[in-house]
Structures are given as structure tokens and as C-alpha cells.
mmCIF file of C-alpha atoms and ligand atoms in Angstrom:
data_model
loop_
_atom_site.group_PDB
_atom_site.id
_atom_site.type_symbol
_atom_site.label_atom_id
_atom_site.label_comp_id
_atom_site.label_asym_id
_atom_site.label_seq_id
_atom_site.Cartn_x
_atom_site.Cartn_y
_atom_site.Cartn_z
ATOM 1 C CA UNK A 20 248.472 -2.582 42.631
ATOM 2 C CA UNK A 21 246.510 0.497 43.113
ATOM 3 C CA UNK A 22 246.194 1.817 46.708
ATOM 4 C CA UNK A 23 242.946 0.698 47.946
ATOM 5 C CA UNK A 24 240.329 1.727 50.981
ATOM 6 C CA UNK A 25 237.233 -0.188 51.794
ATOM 7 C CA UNK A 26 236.389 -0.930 48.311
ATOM 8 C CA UNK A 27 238.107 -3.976 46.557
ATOM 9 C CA UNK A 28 238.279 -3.598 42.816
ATOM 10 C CA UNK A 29 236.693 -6.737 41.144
ATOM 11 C CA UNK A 30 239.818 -8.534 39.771
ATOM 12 C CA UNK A 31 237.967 -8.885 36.255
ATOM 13 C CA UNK A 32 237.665 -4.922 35.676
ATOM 14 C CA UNK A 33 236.242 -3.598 33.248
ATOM 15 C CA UNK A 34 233.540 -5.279 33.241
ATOM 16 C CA UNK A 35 231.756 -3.477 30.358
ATOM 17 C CA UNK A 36 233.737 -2.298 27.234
ATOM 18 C CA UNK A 37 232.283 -0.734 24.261
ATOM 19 C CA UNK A 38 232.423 -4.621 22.500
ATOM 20 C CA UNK A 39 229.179 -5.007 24.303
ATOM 21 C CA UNK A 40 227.297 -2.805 21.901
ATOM 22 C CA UNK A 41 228.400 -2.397 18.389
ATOM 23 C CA UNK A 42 228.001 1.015 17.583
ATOM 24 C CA UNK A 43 229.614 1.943 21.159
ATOM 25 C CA UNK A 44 232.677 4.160 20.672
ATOM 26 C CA UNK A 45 232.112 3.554 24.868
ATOM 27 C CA UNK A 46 229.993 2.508 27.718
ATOM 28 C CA UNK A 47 230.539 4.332 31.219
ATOM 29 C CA UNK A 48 228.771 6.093 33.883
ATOM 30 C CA UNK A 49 225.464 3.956 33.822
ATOM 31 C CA UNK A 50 223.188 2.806 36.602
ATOM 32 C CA UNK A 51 221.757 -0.918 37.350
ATOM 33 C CA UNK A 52 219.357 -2.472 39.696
ATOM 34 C CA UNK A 53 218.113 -5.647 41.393
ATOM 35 C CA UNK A 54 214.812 -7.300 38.615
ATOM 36 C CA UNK A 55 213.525 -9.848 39.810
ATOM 37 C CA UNK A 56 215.696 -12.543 40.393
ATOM 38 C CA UNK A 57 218.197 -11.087 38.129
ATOM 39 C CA UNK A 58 219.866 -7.783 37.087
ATOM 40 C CA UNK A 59 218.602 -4.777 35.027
ATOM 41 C CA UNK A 60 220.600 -1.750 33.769
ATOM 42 C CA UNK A 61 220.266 1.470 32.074
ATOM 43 C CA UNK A 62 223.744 1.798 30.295
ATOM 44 C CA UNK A 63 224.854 5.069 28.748
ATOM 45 C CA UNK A 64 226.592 4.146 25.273
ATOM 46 C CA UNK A 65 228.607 7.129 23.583
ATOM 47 C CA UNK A 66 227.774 6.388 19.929
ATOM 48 C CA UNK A 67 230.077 6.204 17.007
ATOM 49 C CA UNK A 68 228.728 9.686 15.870
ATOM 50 C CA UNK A 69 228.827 10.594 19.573
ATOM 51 C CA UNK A 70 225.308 10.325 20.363
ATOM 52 C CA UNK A 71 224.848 9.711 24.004
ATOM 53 C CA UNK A 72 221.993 7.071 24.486
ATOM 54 C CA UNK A 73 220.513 5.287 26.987
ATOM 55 C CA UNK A 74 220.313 1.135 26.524
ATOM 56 C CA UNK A 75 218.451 -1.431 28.810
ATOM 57 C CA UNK A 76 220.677 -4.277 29.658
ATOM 58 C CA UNK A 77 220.005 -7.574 31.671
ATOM 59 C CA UNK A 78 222.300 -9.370 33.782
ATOM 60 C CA UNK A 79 222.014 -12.789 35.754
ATOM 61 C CA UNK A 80 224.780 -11.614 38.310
ATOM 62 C CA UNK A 81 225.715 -8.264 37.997
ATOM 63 C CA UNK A 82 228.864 -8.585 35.679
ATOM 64 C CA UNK A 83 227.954 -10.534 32.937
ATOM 65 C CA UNK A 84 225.582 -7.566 31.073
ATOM 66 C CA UNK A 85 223.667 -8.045 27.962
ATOM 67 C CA UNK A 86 223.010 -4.780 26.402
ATOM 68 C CA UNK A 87 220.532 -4.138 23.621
ATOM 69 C CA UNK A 88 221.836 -2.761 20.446
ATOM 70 C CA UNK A 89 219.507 0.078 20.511
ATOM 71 C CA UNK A 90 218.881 2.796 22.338
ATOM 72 C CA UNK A 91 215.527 2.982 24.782
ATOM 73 C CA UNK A 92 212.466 4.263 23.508
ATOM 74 C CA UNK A 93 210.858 6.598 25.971
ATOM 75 C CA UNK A 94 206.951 7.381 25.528
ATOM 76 C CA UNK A 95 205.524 10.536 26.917
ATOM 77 C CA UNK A 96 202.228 12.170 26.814
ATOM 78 C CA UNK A 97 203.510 15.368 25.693
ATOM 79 C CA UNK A 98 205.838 15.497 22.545
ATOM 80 C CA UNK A 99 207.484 18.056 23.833
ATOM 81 C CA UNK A 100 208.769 15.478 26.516
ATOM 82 C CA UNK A 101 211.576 13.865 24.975
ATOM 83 C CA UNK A 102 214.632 12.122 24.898
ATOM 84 C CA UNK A 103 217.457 14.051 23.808
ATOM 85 C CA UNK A 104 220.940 12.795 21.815
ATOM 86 C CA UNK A 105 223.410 14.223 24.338
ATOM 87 C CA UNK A 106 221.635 11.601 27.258
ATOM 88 C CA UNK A 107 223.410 10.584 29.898
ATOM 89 C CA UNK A 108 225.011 9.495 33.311
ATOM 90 C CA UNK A 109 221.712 7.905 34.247
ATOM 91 C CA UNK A 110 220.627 6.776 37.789
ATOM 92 C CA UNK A 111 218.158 4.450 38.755
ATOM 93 C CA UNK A 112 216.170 4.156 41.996
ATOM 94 C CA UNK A 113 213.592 1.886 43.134
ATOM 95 C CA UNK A 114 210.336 2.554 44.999
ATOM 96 C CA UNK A 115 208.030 0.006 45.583
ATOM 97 C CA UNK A 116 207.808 -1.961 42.006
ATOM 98 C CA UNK A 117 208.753 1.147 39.810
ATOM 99 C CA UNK A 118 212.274 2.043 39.157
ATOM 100 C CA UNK A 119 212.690 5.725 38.718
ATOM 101 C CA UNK A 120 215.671 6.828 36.108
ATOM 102 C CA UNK A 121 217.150 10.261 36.420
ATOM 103 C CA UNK A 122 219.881 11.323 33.486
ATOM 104 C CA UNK A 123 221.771 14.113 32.141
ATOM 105 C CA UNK A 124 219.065 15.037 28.766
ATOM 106 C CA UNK A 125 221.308 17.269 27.597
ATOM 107 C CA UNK A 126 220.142 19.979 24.704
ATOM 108 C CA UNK A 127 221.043 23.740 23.022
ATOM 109 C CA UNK A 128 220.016 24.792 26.699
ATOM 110 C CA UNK A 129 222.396 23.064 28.124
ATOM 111 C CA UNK A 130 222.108 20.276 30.553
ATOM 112 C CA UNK A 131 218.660 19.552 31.992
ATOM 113 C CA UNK A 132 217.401 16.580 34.187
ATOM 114 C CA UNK A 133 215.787 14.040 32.479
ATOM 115 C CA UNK A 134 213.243 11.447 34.558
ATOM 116 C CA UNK A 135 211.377 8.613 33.461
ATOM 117 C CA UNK A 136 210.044 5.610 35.137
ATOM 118 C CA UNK A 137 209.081 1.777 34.000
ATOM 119 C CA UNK A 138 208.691 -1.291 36.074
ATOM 120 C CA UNK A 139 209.429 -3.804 33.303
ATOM 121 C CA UNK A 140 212.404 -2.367 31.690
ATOM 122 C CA UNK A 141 210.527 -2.366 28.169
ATOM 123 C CA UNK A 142 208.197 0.330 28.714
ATOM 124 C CA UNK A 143 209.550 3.821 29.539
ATOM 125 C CA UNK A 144 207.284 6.572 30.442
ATOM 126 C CA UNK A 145 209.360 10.024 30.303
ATOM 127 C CA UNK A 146 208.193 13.049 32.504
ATOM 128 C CA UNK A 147 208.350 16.199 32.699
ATOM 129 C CA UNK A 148 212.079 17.155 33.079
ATOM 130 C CA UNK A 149 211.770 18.152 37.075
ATOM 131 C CA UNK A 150 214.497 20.783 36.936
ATOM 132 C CA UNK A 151 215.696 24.426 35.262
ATOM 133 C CA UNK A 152 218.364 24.134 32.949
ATOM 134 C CA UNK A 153 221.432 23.809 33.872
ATOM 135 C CA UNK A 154 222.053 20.967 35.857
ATOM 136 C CA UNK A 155 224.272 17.719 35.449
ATOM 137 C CA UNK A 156 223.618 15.238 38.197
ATOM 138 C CA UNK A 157 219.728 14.211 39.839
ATOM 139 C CA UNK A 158 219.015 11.144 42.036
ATOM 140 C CA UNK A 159 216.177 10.160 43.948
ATOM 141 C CA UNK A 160 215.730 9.063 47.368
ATOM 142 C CA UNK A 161 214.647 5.244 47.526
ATOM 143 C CA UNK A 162 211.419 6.256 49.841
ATOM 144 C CA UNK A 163 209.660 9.388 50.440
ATOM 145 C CA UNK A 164 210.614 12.036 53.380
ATOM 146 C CA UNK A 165 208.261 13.577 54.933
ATOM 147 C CA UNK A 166 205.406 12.524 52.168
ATOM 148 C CA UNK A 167 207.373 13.674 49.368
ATOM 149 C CA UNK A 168 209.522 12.346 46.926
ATOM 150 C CA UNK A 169 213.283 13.942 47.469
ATOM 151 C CA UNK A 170 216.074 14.356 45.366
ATOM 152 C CA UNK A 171 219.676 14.881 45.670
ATOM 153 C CA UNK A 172 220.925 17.131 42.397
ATOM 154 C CA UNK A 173 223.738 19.720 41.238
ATOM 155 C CA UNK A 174 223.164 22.456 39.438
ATOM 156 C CA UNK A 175 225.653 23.414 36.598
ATOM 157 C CA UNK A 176 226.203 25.674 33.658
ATOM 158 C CA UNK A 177 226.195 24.933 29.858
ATOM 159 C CA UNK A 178 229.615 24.061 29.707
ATOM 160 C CA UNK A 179 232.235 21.744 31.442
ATOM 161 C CA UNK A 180 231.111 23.062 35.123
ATOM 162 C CA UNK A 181 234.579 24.248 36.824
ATOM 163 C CA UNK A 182 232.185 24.626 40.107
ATOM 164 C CA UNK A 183 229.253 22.967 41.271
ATOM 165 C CA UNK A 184 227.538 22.443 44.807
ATOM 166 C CA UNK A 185 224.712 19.196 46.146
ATOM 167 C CA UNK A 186 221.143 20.545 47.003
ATOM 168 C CA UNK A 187 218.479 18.460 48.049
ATOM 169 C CA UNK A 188 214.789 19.144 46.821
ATOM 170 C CA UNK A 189 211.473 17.593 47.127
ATOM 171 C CA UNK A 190 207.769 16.565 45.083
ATOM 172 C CA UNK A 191 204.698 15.950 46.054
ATOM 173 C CA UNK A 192 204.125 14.398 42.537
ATOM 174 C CA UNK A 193 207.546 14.316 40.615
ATOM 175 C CA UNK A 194 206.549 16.845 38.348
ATOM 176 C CA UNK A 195 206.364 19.707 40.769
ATOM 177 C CA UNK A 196 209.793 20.274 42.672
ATOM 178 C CA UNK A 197 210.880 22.766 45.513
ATOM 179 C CA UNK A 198 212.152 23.639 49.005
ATOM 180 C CA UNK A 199 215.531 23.719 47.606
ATOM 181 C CA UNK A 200 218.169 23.325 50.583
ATOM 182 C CA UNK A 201 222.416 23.257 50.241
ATOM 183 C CA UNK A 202 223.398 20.358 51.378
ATOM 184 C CA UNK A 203 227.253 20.702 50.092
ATOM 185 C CA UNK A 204 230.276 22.171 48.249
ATOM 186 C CA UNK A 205 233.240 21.420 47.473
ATOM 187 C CA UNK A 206 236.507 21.548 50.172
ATOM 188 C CA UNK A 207 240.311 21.118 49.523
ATOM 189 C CA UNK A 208 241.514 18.713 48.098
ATOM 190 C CA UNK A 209 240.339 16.143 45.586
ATOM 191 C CA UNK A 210 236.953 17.680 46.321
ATOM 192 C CA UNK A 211 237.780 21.222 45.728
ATOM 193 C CA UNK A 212 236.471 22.095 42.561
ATOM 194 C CA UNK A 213 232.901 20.729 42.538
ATOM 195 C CA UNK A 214 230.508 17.657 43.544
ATOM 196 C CA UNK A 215 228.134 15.690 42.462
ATOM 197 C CA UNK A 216 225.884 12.538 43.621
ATOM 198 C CA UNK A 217 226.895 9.759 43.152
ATOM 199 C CA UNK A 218 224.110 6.203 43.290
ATOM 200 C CA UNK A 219 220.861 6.339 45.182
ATOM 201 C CA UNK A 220 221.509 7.236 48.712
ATOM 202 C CA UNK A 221 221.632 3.911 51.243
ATOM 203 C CA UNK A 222 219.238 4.271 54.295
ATOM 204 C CA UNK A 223 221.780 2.848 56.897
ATOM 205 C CA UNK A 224 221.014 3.098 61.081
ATOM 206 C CA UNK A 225 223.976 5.635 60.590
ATOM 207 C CA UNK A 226 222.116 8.057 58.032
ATOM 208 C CA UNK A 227 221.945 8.097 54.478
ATOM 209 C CA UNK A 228 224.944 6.792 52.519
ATOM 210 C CA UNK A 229 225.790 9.259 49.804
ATOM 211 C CA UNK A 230 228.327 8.138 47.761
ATOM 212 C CA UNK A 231 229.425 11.018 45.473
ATOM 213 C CA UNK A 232 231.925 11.961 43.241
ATOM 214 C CA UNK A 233 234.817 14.862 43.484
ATOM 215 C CA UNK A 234 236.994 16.738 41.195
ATOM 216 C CA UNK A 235 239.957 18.701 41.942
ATOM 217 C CA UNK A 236 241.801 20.345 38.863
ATOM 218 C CA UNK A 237 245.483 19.424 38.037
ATOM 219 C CA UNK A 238 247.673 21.741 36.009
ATOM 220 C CA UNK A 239 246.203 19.249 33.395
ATOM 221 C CA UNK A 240 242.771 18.899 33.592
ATOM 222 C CA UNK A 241 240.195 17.394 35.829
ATOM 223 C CA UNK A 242 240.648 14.505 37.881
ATOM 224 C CA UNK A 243 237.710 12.787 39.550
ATOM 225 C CA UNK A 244 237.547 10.786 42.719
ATOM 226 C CA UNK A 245 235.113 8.888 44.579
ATOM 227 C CA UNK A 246 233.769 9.972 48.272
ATOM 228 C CA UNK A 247 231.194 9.228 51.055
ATOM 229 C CA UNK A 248 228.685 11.184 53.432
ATOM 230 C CA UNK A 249 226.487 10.218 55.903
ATOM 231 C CA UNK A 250 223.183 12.355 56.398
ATOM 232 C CA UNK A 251 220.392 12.854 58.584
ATOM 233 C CA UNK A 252 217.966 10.052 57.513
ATOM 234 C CA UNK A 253 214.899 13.269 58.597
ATOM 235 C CA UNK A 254 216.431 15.783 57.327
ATOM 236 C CA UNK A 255 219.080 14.740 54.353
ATOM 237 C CA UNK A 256 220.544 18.252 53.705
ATOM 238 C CA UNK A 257 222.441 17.912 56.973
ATOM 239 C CA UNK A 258 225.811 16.110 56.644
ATOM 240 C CA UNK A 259 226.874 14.094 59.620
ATOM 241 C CA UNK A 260 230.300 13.176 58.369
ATOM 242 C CA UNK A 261 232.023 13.757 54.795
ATOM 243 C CA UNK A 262 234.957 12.142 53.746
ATOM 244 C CA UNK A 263 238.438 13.966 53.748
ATOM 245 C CA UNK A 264 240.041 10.949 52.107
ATOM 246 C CA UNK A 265 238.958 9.591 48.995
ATOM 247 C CA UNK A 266 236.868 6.151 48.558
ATOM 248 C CA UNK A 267 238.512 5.286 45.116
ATOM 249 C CA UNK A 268 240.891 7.368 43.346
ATOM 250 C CA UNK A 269 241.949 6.503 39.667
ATOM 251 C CA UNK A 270 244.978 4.915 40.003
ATOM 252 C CA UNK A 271 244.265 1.623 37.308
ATOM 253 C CA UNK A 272 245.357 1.918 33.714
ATOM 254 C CA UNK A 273 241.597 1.806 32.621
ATOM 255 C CA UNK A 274 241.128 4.323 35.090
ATOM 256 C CA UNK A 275 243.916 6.437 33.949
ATOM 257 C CA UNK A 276 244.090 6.145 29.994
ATOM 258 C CA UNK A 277 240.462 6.776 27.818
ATOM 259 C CA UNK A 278 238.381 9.218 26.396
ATOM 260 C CA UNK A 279 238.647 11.532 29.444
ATOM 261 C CA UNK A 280 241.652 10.372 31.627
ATOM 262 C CA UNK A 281 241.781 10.156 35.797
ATOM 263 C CA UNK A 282 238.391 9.763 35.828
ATOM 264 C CA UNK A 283 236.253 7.299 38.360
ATOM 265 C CA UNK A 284 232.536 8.205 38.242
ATOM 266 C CA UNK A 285 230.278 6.559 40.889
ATOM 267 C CA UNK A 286 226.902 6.450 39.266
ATOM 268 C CA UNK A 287 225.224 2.696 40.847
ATOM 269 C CA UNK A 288 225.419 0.551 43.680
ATOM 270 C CA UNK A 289 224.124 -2.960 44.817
ATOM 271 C CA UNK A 290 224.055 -3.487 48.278
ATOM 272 C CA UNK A 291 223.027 -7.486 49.080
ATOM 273 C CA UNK A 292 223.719 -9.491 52.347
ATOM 274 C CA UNK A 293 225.448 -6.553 53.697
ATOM 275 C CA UNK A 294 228.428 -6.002 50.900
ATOM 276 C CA UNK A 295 227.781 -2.649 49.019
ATOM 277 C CA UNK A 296 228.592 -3.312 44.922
ATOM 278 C CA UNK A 297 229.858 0.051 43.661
ATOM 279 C CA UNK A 298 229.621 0.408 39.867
ATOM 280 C CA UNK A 299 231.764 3.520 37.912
ATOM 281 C CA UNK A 300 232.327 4.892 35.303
ATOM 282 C CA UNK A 301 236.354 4.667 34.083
ATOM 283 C CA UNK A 302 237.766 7.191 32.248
ATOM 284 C CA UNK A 303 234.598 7.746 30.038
ATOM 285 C CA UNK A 304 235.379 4.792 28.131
ATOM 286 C CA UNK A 305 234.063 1.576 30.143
ATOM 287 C CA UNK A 306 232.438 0.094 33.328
ATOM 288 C CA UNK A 307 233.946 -1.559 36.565
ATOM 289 C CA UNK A 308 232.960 -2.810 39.830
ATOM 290 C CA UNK A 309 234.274 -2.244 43.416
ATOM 291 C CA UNK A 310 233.077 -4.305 46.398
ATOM 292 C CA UNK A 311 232.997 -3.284 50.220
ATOM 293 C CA UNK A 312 230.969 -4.222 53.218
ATOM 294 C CA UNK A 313 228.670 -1.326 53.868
ATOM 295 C CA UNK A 314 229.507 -1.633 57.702
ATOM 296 C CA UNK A 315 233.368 -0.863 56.779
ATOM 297 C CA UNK A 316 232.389 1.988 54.294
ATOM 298 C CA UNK A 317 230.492 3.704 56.535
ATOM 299 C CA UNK A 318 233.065 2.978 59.330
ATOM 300 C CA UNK A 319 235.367 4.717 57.202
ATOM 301 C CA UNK A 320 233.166 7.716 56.294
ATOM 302 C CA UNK A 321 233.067 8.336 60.383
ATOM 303 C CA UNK A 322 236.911 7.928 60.471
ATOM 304 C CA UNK A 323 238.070 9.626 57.556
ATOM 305 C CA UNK A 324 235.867 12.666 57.773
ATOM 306 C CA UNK A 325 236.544 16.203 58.476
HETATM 307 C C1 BMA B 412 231.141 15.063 33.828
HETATM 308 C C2 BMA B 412 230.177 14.328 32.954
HETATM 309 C C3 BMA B 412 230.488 12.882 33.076
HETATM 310 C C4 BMA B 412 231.957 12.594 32.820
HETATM 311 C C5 BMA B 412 232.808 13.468 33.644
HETATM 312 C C6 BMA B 412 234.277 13.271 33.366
HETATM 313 O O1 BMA B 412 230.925 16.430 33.756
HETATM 314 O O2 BMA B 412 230.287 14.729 31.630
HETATM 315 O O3 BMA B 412 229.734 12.211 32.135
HETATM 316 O O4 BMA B 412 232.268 11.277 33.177
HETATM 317 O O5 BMA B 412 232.446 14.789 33.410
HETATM 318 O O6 BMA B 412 234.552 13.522 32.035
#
């Protein structure tokens, strides 16, 4: 039995495997989102000739995921707006009736932002990428601050980061993006070679729930961990409290053993009736589900903070 915080691992992990798709060679890090009265997803599928793509999936509860086949076909208005075949580690946020999806569109340049929004989940209209290359993680605030769209999102370099900081940024339009602030870095421990954001941060009465993802570096490789922060709901680059302890460490055999070992990626949650539904990514090779009550994780983020 793995040693366990707030967040109860759903006894049927993984719930995703690459059998869901048949070209998969896997199926991690991907993002899904309350639809109507059911489930939508945006799954990222590394492809037997190791494309990364992006696939919709539907889901009547959460667990059970059908996943189309093929990859999504984004439109854009510009052809120079496109897609690329290293996609991936998307998010998705909701405003209002249009879900926003942020991903890793990876190409020569390195790693850019990729954005796109659709409010069916059959039509995709891709944007302008919002950021400079390089940068590896991008998610969006569900509401605006202060009239403007805002972002959480980690700039990077072309190769396997071995550093990397959270800023928060802002649009009046989602194409334009600026006002640039640190928000964090990384600090000892599991967290002490670089960070990233995790799902769409939680509006909560305490501040926004960010949950985020850390890596320290073992005389072996990267390991990556799970964390939480609470920011100022007016101003998000200011951290209230941070996590010193992890939220979920890999300690599972499908969280150990895969394509990249010791890996837990938080890329989605659902929060419903007050229990947060945290969906990761396990060792690049498949998807699971941890449950908490958002009350207790955000107790814990007070109590386990720096
Ligand atoms: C990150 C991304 C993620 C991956 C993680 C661990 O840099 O590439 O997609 O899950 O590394 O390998």
C-alpha cells in the first residue's frame, strides 16, 4: 500500500491504458472536463511512431473513457496556425460555454504553447500560440482577473528542462499576452529542480488551488511528485501557502515502472459536491485517478506548507 495524504487512489488504477486507442504505444498526462451531463476529454496518445496527438474522448462518469481512434483536427484561420506532431500534456479550462485547451505544440523550436478552444468537442478552433518558444506547461484561469484572461505557465528550454520556474501572465484577447509576474521556483526537496502547473486553478474562499507538479533529480534521473498552493484569488502571483510535503508521490508499480519511471503528472481535476477528482499522468505510459475532499486538500496545503 503506497503511503497516502489527502488523496485516495481510485482502487481500479489505471484507468486509461494504451488498449483504449489502437495505435497508442501510451495515453498519459491528458486533461478532461464536465459536458453536459457527461464527461469530455482531451487525451494525449504517444503514437506507435511516437507522434504525440491530441484525441477527444467521452465519458459517462469520469472513468469509463471512450477515446476516438484519431487524432483532433484543429481549424485555424491562418495556416501557419497549426497543430504540431510532438503535441502534448494538454489542459482544459472552462469559461462560460467554451472550454479553452492549452498543450505542449512542440516543434524544431522547441516547445511552444499551443491554445485552441471548442464548445462541442468536434470543432476545434486553434489560435495563435500565446507564448515565445520555449515553454512546456500553460493553463488558464477559469474566469477573468481584473478583465483579462490569466494564465499560469513555465517557461523552458529545447531540451529536457533541468530548471524551470511558474509565472503568471494575462490577455485582453488571448492572442495578446503580458505583465509577466514570478509567481514560483523550485525549493528543496522533491521540488528542487523545477515546477510546473498542474490542472486549472480552483477558486476556493481560501485562494486559488494550484495543484502543480515537482521534480527533484535522483542519482538516476528525474522523479516527479505532486504538490499544492494556495494564492491570492486578486492577485494570483502571490503564494499564500506551498506545500513542503508532497500531495502524491509515485510509490504504485504503474507509477514506478513505464516509459519514463517515478513519474506522477497532475494535468486535470474534477471537483463535484465538494470532493476534488485529481487525474495524472503515470509514468508516461497511462492514466489514473485520485480522490480528496477539497476542504482536506486545502487543509493540508495550510498545514504542510513552508
Ligand atoms: C515532462 C513532460 C511530460 C512528462 C514528464 C516526465 O517534461 O515531457 O510530458 O510526463 O516530463 O517524463
Amino acid at each position: 500500500m503506497a503511503n497516502e495524504t489527502v488523496f485516495k487512489r481510485y482502487p481500479g488504477n489505471p484507468i486509461i491504458t494504451a488498449r483504449a486507442v489502437p495505435r497508442a504505444n501510451s495515453i498519459h498526462n491528458s486533461a478532461v472536463t464536465r459536458f453536459g451531463e457527461a464527461y469530455a476529454g482531451i487525451f494525449r496518445v504517444d503514437e506507435l511512431d511516437m507522434r504525440f496527438t491530441l484525441h477527444v474522448g467521452h465519458s459517462p462518469d469520469a472513468i469509463h473513457w471512450d477515446i476516438d481512434p484519431d487524432p483532433v483536427k484543429m481549424h485555424s484561420d491562418d495556416p501557419d496556425i497549426r497543430m504540431t506532431d510532438h503535441s502534448y500534456d494538454p489542459r482544459i479550462t472552462r469559461i462560460d460555454d467554451t472550454y479553452y485547451i492549452t498543450w505542449c505544440n512542440a516543434d524544431s523550436h522547441g516547445p511552444q504553447i499551443g491554445l485552441a478552444t471548442t464548445t462541442d468537442f468536434v470543432h476545434f478552433h486553434q489560435m495563435e500560440n500565446p507564448l515565445p518558444t520555449a515553454n512546456r506547461n500553460c493553463v488558464i484561469f477559469p474566469r477573468q482577473i481584473d478583465g483579462k484572461y490569466a494564465i499560469y505557465h513555465r517557461p523552458s528550454d529545447r531540451g529536457h528542462t533541468p530548471f524551470g520556474d511558474i509565472f503568471y501572465a494575462t490577455s485582453p484577447d488571448l492572442v495578446h499576452w503580458g505583465c509577466h509576474r514570478f509567481v514560483m521556483g523550485p525549493v528543496g526537496g522533491w521540488q528542487s529542480t523545477k515546477i510546473g502547473p498542474g490542472p486549472a486553478p480552483i477558486e476556493t474562499p481560501e485562494g486559488w488551488l494550484l495543484i502543480y507538479h515537482g521534480v527533484w533529480t535522483s542519482c538516476n534521473g528525474y522523479l516527479y511528485y505532486a504538490g499544492g498552493a494556495l494564492l491570492d484569488l486578486d492577485q494570483p502571483w502571490k503564494v499564500i501557502h506551498r506545500t513542503r510535503d508532497y500531495l502524491l508521490a509515485p510509490t504504485e508499480p504503474y507509477e514506478r515502472v513505464g516509459d519514463v519511471p517515478n513519474v506522477v503528472f497532475p494535468s486535470s481535476a474534477l471537483v463535484e459536491n465538494g470532493v476534488i477528482r485529481l487525474y495524472y499522468g503515470c509514468a508516461d505510459t497511462c492514466i489514473s485517478v485520485a480522490e480528496a475532499n477539497l476542504t482536506d486538500v486545502i487543509d493540508f496545503v495550510k498545514t504542510h506548507s513552508f
